[in-house]
Coordinates of C-alpha atoms and ligand atoms in Angstrom, one line a residue:
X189 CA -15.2 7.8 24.2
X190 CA -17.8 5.0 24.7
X191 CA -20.4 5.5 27.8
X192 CA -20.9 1.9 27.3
X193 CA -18.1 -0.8 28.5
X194 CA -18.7 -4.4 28.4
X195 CA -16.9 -6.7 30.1
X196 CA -16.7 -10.4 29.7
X197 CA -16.4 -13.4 32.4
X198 CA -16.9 -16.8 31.4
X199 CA -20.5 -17.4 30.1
X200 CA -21.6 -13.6 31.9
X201 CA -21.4 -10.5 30.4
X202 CA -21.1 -7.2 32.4
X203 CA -22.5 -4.1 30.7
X204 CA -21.5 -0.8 32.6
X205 CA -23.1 2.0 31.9
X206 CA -19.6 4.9 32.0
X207 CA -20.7 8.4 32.8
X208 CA -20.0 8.5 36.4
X209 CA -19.2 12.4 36.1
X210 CA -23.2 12.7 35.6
X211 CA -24.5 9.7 37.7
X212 CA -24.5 7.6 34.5
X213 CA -27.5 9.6 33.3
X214 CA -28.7 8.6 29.9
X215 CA -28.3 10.3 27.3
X216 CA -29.3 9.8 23.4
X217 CA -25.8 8.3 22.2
X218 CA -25.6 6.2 25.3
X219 CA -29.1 4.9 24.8
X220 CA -28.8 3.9 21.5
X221 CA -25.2 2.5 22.4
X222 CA -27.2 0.4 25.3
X223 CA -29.9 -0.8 22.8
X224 CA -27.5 -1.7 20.3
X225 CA -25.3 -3.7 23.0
X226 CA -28.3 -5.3 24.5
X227 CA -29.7 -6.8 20.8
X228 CA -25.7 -8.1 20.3
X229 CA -25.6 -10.1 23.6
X230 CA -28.9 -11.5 23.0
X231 CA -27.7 -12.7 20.1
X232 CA -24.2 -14.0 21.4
X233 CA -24.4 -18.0 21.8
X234 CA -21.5 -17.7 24.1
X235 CA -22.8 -15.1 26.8
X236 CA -25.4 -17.2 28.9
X237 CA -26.2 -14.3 31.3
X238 CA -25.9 -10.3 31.6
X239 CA -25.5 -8.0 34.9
X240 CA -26.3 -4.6 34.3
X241 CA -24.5 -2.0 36.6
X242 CA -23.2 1.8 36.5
X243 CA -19.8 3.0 37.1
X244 CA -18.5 4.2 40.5
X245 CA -19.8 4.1 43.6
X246 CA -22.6 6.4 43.8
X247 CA -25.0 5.9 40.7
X248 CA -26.5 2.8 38.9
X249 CA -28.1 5.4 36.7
X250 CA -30.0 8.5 37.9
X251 CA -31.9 8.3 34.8
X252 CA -32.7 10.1 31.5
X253 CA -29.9 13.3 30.7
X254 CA -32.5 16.3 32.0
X255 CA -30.4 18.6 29.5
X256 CA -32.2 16.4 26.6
X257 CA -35.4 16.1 28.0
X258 CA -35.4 20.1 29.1
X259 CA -35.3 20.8 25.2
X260 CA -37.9 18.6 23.7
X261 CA -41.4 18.9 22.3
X262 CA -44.2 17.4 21.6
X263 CA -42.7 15.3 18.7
X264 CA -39.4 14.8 19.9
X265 CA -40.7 13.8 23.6
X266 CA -42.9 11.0 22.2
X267 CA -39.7 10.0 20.1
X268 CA -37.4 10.2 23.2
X269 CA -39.9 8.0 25.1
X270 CA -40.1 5.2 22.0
X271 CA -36.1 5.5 22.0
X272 CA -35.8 4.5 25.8
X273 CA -38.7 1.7 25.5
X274 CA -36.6 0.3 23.2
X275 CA -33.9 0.1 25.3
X276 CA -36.0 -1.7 28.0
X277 CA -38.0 -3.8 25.5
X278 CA -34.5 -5.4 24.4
X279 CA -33.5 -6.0 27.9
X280 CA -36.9 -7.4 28.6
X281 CA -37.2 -9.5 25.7
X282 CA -33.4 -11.1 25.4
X283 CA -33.3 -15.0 25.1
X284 CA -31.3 -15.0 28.4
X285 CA -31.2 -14.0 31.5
X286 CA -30.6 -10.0 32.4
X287 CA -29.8 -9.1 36.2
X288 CA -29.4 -5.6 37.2
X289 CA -26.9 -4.8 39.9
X290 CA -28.0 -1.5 41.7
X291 CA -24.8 -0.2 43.0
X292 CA -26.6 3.3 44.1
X293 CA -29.0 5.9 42.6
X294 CA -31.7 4.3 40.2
X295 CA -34.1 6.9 39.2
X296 CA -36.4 7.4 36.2
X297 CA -35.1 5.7 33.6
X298 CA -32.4 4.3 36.0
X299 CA -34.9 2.4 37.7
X300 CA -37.1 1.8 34.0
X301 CA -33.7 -0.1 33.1
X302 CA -33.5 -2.4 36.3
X303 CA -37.6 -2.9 35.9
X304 CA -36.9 -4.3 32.3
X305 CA -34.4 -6.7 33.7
X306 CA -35.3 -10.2 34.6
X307 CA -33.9 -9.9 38.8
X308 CA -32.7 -7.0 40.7
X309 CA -29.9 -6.1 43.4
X310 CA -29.5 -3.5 45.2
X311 CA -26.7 -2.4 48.0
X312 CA -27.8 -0.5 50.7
X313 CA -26.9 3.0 49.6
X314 CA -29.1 2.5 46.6
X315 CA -32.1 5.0 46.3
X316 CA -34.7 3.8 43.8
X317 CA -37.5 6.1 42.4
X318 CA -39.8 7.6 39.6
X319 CA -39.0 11.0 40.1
X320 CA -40.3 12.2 36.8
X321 CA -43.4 14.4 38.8
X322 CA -40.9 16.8 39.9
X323 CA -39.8 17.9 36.8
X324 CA -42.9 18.2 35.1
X325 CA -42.7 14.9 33.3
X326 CA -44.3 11.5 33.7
X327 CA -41.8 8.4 33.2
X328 CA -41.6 7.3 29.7
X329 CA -39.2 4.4 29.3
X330 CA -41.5 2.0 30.6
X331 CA -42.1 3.2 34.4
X332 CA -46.0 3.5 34.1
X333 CA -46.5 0.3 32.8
X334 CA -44.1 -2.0 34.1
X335 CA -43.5 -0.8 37.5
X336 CA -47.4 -1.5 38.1
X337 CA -47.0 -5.1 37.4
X338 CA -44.1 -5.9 39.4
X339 CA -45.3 -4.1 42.6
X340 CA -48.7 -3.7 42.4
X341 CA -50.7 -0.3 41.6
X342 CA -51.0 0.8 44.7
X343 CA -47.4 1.2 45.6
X344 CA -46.8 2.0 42.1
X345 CA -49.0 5.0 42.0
X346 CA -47.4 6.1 45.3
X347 CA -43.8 6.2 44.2
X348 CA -45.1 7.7 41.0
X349 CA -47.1 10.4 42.3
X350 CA -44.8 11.5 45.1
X351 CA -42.0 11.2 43.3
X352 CA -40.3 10.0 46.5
X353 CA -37.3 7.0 46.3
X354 CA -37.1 4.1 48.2
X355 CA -34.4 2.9 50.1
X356 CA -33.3 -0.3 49.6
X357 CA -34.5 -1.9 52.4
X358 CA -37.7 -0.6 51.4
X359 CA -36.9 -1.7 47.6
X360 CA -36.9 -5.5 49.2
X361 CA -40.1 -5.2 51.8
X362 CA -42.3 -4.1 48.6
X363 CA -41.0 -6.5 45.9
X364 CA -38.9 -4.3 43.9
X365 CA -35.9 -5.9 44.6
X366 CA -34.9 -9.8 44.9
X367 CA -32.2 -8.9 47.3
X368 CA -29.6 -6.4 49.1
X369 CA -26.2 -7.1 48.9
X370 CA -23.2 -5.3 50.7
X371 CA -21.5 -2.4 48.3
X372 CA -18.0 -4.3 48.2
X373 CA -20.1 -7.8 47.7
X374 CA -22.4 -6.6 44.7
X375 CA -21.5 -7.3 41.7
X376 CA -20.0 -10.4 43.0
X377 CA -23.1 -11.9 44.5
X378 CA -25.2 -11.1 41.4
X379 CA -22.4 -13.0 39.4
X380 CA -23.0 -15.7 41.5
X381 CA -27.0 -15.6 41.3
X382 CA -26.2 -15.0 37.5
X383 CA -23.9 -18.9 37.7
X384 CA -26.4 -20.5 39.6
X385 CA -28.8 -19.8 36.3
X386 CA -26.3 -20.6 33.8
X387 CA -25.7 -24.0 35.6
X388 CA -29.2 -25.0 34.3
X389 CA -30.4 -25.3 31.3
X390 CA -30.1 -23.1 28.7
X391 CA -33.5 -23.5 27.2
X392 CA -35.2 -24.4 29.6
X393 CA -34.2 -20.6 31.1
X394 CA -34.8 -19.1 28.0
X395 CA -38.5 -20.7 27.2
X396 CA -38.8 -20.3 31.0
X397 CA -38.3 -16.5 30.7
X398 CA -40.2 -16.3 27.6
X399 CA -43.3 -18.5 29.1
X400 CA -43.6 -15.8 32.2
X401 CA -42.5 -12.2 30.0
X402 CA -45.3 -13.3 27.3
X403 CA -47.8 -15.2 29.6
X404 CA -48.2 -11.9 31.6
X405 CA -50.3 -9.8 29.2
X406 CA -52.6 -13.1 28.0
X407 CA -55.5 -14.2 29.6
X408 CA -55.2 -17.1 31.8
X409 CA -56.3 -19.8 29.4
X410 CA -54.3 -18.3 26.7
X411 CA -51.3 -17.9 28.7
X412 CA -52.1 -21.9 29.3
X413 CA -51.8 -22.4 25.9
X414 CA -48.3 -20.5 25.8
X415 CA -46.8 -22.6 28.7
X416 CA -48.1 -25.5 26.6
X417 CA -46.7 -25.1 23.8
X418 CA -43.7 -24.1 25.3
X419 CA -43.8 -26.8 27.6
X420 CA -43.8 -28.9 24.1
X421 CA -41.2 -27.4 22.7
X422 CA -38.8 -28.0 25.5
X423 CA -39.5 -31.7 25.4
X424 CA -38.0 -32.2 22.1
X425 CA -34.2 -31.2 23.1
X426 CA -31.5 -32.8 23.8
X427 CA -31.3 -30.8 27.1
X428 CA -34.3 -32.2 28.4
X429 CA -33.7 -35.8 27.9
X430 CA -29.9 -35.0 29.6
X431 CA -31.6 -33.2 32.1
X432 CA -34.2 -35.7 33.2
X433 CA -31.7 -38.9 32.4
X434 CA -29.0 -37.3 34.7
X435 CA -31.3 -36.9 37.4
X436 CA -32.8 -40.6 37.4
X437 CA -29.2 -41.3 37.0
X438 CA -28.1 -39.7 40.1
X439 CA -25.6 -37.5 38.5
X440 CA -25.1 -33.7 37.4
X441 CA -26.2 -32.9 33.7
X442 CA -23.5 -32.7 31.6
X443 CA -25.2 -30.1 29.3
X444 CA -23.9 -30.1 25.6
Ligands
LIG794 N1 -29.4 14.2 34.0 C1 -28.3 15.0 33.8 N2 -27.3 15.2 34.7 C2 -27.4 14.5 35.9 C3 -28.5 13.7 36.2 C4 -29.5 13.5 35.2 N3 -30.6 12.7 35.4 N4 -28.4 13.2 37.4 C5 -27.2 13.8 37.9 N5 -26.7 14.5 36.9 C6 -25.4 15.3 37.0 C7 -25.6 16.6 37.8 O1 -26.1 17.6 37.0 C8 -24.1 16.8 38.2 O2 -23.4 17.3 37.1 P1 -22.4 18.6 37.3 O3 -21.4 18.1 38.2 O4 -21.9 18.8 35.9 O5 -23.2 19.7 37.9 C9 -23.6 15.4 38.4 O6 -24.4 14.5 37.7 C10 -23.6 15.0 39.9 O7 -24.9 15.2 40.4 P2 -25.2 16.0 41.7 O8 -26.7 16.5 41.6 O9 -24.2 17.1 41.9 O10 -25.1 14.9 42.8 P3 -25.8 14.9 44.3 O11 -25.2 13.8 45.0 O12 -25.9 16.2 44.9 O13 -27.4 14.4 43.9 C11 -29.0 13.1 42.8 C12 -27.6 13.2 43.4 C13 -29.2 11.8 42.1 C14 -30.0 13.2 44.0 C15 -29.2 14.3 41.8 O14 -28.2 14.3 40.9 C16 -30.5 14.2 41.1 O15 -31.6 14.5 41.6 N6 -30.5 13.8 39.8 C17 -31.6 13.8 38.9 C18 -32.4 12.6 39.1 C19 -33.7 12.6 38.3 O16 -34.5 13.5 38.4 N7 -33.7 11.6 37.4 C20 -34.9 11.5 36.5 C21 -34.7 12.2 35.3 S1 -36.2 11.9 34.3

């Protein structure tokens, strides 16, 4: 049976990950199934956005299957890491929009998954974390590196070191989340955060995601350059001249 449902409404797609019996830990199949799922959405001209969440009520995903990782060595840990990066690299780098919804737990590779996406939500049972020290392991999906730029290093090498979680009242003080909804309200509220983007335009999301996922690991003049060219390449659609005619216009862009 599949660990990976996906669910569509409207424009959105809702990608679940299904192993509530273990927390919606990761394991190989389901990573593989998630990477697969995440490159076929990009690639979808009719899904416009995509909410990440975990099945039931207690887990968004308390992160890599420990069975797995409890069995590797040296060359199959460094080829368990490059399998989860991938994972996150094709959340990170899909044309559109990718919102996780953190309906509890997030933990190691839990929380590496909601760091690749583009905004995150928690409700207020979630626990977020790195807890990778406590099992002798440093994150390897992406934790080290990305977690770092969100939130700074400071707070970064705290929750890495300790290994503690944050709640997610905590999640939203340090930057780690956009928002806290209520339990009932979550998936929901992110749909609606998820409309309010799809109600713009399409490329100007996409080259706007693009601009700020690229532009981060350039200097500043080169990142410039980026938003530039970009910048250019956004002013020869159709969407743009809608965009800015409807607004001179007084009117709503009727997006083709
Ligand atoms: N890998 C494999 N199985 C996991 C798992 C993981 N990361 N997280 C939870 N599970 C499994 C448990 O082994 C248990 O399975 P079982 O019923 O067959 O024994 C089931 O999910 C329920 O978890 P349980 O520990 O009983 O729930 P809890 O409410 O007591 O504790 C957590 C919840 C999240 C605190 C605890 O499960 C935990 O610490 N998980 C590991 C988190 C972690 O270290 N993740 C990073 C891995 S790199």
């Amino acid at each position: 049976m599949s660990t990976v449902l996906v669910a569509r409404d409207g424009a959105l797609a809702v990608v679940t990950v299904n192993r509530p019996d273990k927390l919606n830990a990761l394991d190989h199949a389901t990573i593989a199934e998630l990477t697969a799922t995440f490159v076929a959405l990009g690639a979808d001209v009719e899904v416009r956005a995509i909410v990440l969440t975990g099945a039931g009520e207690k887990a968004f995903i308390a992160g890599a299957d420990v069975l797995g990782l409890s069995k590797q060595g040296v060359l199959d840990g460094k080829a368990n890491a490059r399998h989860g990066q991938a994972l996150t690299l094709a959340i990170e780098s899909a044309p559109k929009p990718v919102i996780a919804a953190i309906n509890g737990f997030a933990l190691g590779g839990g929380l590496e998954m909601a760091l690749a996406c583009d905004l995150r939500y928690a409700s207020p049972n979630a626990k977020l974390g790195q807890p990778e020290v406590g099992l002798g392991i440093i994150p390897g999906y992406g934790g080290t590196q990305r977690l770092p730029r969100l939130i700074g290093v400071g707070k970064a090498l705290e929750l890495v070191m300790t290994g503690d979680p944050v709640t997610a009242e905590d999640a939203l003080r340090i930057g780690l989340v956009n928002g806290v909804f209520p339990q009932a309200e979550l998936l929901a509220s992110v749909k609606t955060v998820a409309q309010r983007i799809v109600a713009r335009g399409r490329n100007a999301v996409a080259l706007s995601k693009q601009a700020i996922r690229r532009g981060i690991h350039l200097p500043l003049a080169e990142g410039l350059e980026l938003e530039a060219d970009l910048f250019g390449i956004v002013s020869s659609t159709d969407e743009m001249r809608e965009g800015t005619r409807a607004f001179l216009e007084k009117r709503k862009p009727n997006w083709t």
